[in-house]
PDB file of C-alpha atoms in Angstrom:
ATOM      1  CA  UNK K 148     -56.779 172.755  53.686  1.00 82.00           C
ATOM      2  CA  UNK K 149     -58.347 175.157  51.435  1.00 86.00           C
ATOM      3  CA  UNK K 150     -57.781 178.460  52.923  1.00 86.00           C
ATOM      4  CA  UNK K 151     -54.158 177.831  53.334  1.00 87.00           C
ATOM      5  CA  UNK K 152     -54.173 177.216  49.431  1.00 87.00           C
ATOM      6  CA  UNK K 153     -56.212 180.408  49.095  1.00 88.00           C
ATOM      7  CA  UNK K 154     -53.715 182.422  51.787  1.00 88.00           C
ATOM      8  CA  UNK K 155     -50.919 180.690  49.638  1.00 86.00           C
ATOM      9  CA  UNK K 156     -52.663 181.765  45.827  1.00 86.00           C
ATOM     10  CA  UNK K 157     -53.348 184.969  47.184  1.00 87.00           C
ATOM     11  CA  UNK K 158     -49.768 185.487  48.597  1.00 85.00           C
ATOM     12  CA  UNK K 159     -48.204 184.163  45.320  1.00 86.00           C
ATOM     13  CA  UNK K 160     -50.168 186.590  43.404  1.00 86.00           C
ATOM     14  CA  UNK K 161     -49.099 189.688  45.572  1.00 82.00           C
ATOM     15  CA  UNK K 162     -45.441 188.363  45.112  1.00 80.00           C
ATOM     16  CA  UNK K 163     -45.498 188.604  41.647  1.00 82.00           C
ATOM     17  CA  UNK K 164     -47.138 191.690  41.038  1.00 80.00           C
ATOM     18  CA  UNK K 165     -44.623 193.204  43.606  1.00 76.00           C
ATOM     19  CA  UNK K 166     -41.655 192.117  41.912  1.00 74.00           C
ATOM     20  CA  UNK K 167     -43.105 192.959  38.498  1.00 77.00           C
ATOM     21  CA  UNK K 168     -44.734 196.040  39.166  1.00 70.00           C
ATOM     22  CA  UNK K 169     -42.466 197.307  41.904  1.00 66.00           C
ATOM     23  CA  UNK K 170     -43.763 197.237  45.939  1.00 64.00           C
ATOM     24  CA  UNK K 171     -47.415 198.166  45.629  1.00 62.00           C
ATOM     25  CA  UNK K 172     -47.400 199.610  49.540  1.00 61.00           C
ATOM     26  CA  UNK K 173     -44.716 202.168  49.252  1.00 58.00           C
ATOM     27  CA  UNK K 174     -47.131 204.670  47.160  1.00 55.00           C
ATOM     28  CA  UNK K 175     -49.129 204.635  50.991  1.00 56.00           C
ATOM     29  CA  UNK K 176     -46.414 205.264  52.724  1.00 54.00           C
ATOM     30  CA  UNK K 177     -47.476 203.290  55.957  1.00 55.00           C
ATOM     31  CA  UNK K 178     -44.699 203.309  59.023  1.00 51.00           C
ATOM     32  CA  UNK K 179     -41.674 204.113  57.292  1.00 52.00           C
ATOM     33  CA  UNK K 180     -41.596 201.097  54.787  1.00 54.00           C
ATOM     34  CA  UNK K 181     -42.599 198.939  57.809  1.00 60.00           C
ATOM     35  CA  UNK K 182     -45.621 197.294  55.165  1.00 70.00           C
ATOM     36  CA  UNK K 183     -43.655 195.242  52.256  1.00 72.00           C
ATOM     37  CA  UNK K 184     -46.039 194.125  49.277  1.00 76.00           C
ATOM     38  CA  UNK K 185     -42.895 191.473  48.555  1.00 80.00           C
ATOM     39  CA  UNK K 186     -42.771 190.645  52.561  1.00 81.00           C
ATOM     40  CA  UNK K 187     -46.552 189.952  52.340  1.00 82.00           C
ATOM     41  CA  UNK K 188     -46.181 188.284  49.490  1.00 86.00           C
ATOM     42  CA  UNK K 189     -43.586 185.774  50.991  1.00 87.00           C
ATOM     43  CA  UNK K 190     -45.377 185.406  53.999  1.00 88.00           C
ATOM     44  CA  UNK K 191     -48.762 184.647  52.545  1.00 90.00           C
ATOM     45  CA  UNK K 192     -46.523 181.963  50.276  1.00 91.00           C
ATOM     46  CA  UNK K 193     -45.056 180.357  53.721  1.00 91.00           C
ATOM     47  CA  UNK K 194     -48.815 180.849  55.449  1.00 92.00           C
ATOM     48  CA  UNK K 195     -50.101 178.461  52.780  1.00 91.00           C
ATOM     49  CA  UNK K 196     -47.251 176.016  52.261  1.00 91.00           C
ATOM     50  CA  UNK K 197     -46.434 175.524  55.803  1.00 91.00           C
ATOM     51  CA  UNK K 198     -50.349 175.227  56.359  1.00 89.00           C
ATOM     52  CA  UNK K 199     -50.458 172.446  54.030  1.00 90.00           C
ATOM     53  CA  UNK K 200     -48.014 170.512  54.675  1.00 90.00           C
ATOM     54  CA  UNK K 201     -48.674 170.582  58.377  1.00 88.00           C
ATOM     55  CA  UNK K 202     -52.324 169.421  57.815  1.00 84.00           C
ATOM     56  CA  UNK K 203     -51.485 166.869  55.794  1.00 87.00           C
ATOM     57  CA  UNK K 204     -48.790 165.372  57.760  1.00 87.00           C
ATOM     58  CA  UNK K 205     -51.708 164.170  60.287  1.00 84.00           C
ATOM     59  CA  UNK K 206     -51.284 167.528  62.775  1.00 82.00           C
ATOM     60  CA  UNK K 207     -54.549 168.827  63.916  1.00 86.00           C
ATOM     61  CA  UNK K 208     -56.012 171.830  62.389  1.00 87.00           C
ATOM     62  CA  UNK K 209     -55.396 174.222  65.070  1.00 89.00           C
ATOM     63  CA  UNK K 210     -51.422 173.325  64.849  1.00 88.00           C
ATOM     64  CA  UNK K 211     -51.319 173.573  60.994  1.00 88.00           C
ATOM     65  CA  UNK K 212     -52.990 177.102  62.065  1.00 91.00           C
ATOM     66  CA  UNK K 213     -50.581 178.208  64.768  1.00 91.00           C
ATOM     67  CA  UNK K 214     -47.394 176.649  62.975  1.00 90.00           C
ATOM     68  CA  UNK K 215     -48.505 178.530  59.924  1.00 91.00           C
ATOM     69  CA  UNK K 216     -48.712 181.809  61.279  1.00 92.00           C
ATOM     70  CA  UNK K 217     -45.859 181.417  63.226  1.00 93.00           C
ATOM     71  CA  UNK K 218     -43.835 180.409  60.578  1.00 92.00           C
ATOM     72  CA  UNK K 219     -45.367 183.448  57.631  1.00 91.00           C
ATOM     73  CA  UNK K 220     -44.307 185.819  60.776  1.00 92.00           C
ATOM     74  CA  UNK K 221     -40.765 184.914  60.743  1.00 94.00           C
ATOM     75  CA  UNK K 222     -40.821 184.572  57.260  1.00 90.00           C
ATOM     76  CA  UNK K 223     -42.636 188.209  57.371  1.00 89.00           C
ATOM     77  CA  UNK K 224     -39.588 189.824  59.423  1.00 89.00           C
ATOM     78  CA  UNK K 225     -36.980 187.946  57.361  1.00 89.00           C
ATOM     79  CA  UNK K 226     -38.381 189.525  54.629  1.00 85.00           C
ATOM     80  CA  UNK K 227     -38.509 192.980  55.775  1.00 81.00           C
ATOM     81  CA  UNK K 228     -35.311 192.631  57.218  1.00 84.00           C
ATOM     82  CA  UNK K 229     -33.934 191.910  53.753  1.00 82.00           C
ATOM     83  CA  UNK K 230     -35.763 194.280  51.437  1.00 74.00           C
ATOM     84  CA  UNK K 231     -34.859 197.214  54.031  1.00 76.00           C
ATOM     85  CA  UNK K 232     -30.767 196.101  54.073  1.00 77.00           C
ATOM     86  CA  UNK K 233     -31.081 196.149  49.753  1.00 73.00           C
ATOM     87  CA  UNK K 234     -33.705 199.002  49.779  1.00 66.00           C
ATOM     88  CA  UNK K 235     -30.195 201.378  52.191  1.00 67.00           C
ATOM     89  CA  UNK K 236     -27.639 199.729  50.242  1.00 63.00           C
ATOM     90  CA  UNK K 237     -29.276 201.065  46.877  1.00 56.00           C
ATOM     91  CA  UNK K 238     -28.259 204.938  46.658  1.00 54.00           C
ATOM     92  CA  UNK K 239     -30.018 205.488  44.032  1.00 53.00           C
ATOM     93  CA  UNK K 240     -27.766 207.845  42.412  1.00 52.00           C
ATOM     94  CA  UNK K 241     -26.392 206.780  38.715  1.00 55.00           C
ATOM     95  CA  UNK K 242     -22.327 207.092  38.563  1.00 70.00           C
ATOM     96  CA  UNK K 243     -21.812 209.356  35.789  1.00 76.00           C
ATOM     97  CA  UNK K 244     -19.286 207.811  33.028  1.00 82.00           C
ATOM     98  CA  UNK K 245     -17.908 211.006  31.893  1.00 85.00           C
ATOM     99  CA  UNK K 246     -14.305 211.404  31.485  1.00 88.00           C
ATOM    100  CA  UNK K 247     -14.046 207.002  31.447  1.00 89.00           C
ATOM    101  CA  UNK K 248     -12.272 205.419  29.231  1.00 90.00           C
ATOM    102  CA  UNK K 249     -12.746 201.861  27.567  1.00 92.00           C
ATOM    103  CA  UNK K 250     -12.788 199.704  24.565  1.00 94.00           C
ATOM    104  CA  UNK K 251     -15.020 199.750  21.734  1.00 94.00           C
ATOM    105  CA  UNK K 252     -16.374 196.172  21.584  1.00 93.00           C
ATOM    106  CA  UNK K 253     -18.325 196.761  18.362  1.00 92.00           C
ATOM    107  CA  UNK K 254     -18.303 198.792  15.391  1.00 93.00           C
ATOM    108  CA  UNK K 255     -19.526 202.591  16.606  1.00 94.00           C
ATOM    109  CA  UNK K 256     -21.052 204.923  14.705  1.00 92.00           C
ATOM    110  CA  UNK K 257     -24.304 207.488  15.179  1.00 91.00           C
ATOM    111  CA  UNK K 258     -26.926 204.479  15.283  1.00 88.00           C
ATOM    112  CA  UNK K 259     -25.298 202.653  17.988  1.00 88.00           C
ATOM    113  CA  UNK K 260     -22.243 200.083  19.289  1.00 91.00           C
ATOM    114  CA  UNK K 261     -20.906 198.876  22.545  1.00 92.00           C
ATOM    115  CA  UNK K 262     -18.358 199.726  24.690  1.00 93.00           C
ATOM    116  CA  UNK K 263     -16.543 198.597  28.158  1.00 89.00           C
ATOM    117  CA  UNK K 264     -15.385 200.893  30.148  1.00 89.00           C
ATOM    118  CA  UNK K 265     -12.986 201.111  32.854  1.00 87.00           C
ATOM    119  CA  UNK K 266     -14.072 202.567  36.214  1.00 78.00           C
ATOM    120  CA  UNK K 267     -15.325 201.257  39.091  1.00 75.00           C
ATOM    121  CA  UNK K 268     -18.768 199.104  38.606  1.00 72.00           C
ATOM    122  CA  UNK K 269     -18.459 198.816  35.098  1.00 74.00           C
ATOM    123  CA  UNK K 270     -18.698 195.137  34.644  1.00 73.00           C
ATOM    124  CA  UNK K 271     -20.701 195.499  31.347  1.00 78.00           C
ATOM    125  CA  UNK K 272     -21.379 196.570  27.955  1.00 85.00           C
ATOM    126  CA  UNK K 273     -22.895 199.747  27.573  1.00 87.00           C
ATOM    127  CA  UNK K 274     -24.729 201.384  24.561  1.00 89.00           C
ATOM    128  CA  UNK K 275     -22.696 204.139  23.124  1.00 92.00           C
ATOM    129  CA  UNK K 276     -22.461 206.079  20.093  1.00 93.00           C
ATOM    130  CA  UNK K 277     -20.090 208.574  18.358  1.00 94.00           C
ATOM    131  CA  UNK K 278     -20.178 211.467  15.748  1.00 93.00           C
ATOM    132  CA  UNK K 279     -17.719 209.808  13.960  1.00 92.00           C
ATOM    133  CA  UNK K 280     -17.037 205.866  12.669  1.00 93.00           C
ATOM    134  CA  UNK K 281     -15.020 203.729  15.478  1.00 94.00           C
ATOM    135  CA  UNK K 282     -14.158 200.400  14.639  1.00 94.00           C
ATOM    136  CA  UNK K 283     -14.108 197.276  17.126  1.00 93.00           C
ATOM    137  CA  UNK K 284     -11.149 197.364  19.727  1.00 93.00           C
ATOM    138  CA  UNK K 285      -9.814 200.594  19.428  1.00 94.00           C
ATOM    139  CA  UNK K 286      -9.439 202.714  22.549  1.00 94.00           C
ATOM    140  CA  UNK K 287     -12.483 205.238  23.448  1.00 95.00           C
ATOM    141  CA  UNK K 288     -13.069 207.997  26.434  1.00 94.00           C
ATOM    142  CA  UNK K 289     -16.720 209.299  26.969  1.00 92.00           C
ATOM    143  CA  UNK K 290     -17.408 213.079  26.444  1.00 94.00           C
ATOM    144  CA  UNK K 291     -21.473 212.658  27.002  1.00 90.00           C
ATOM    145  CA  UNK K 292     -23.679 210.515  29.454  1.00 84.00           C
ATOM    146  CA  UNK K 293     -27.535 210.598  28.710  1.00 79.00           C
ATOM    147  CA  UNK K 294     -29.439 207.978  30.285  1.00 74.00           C
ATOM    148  CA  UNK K 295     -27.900 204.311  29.836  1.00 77.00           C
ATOM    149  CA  UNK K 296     -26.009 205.219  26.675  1.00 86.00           C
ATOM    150  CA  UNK K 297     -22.752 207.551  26.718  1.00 90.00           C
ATOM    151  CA  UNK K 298     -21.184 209.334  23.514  1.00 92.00           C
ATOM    152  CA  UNK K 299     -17.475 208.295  22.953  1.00 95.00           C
ATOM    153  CA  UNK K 300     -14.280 209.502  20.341  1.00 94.00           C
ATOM    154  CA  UNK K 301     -11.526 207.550  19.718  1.00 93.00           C
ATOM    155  CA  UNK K 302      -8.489 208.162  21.925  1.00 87.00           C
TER     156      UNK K 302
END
């Protein structure tokens, strides 16, 4: 039962640095994405959790082995399969808020407020600011985009 809970640590411990750190395989570029630190990471999980249970539900050793590495495979392509389908659907691309208009949600000024706009995909706040004071709830278009904040004037 111990090297399924070392597969398992080991697997957990990929996982997490993939999703904090981003996927630590991509900077090798190995067959086109076809290496996943996150798929690993998963599969390594389901090696070690399968493998345990298995064993100790009575099965002999060689079936908690070949259900366990049949079952991190599948888990394995699932995986892929996934982070692939998110990894197309991302473009990558920011939409530019220029020209948007919106509501001020909080009081703007040059340090900082809120805003919501109204285009497509804007489903929350963003930072903006403005040359001038704008109070809460009054009408705003952007006239500058830099980064995740956007410059706005009063309509």
């Amino acid at each position: 039962m111990l090297p399924f809970l070392i597969v398992g640590g080991i697997g957990l411990a990929v996982l997490l640095i993939s999703l904090i750190v981003g996927d630590i395989f991509d900077h090798f570029e190995i067959g086109d994405g076809a290496i996943s630190g996150t798929a690993l990471g998963v599969a390594a999980v389901v090696f070690g959790a399968s493998g345990v249970l298995t064993y100790t539900a009575g099965l002999d050793t060689v079936w908690a082995y070949v259900l366990a590495a049949v079952l991190a495979l599948l888990a394995y392509l699932v995986a892929v399969f996934f982070v692939k389908r998110l990894t197309r659907s991302s473009d990558g691309v920011p939409l530019s808020a220029l020209g948007l208009s919106g509501v001020s949600r909080s009081d703007i000024s040059p340090a900082g407020g809120e805003v919501s706009l109204d285009g497509p995909g804007e489903v929350e706040r963003r930072l903006a600011y403005s040359d001038a004071p704008i109070p809460e709830g009054v009408r705003i278009r952007v006239v500058e985009h830099s980064g995740t904040r956007v410059k706005v004037v009063a309509e």
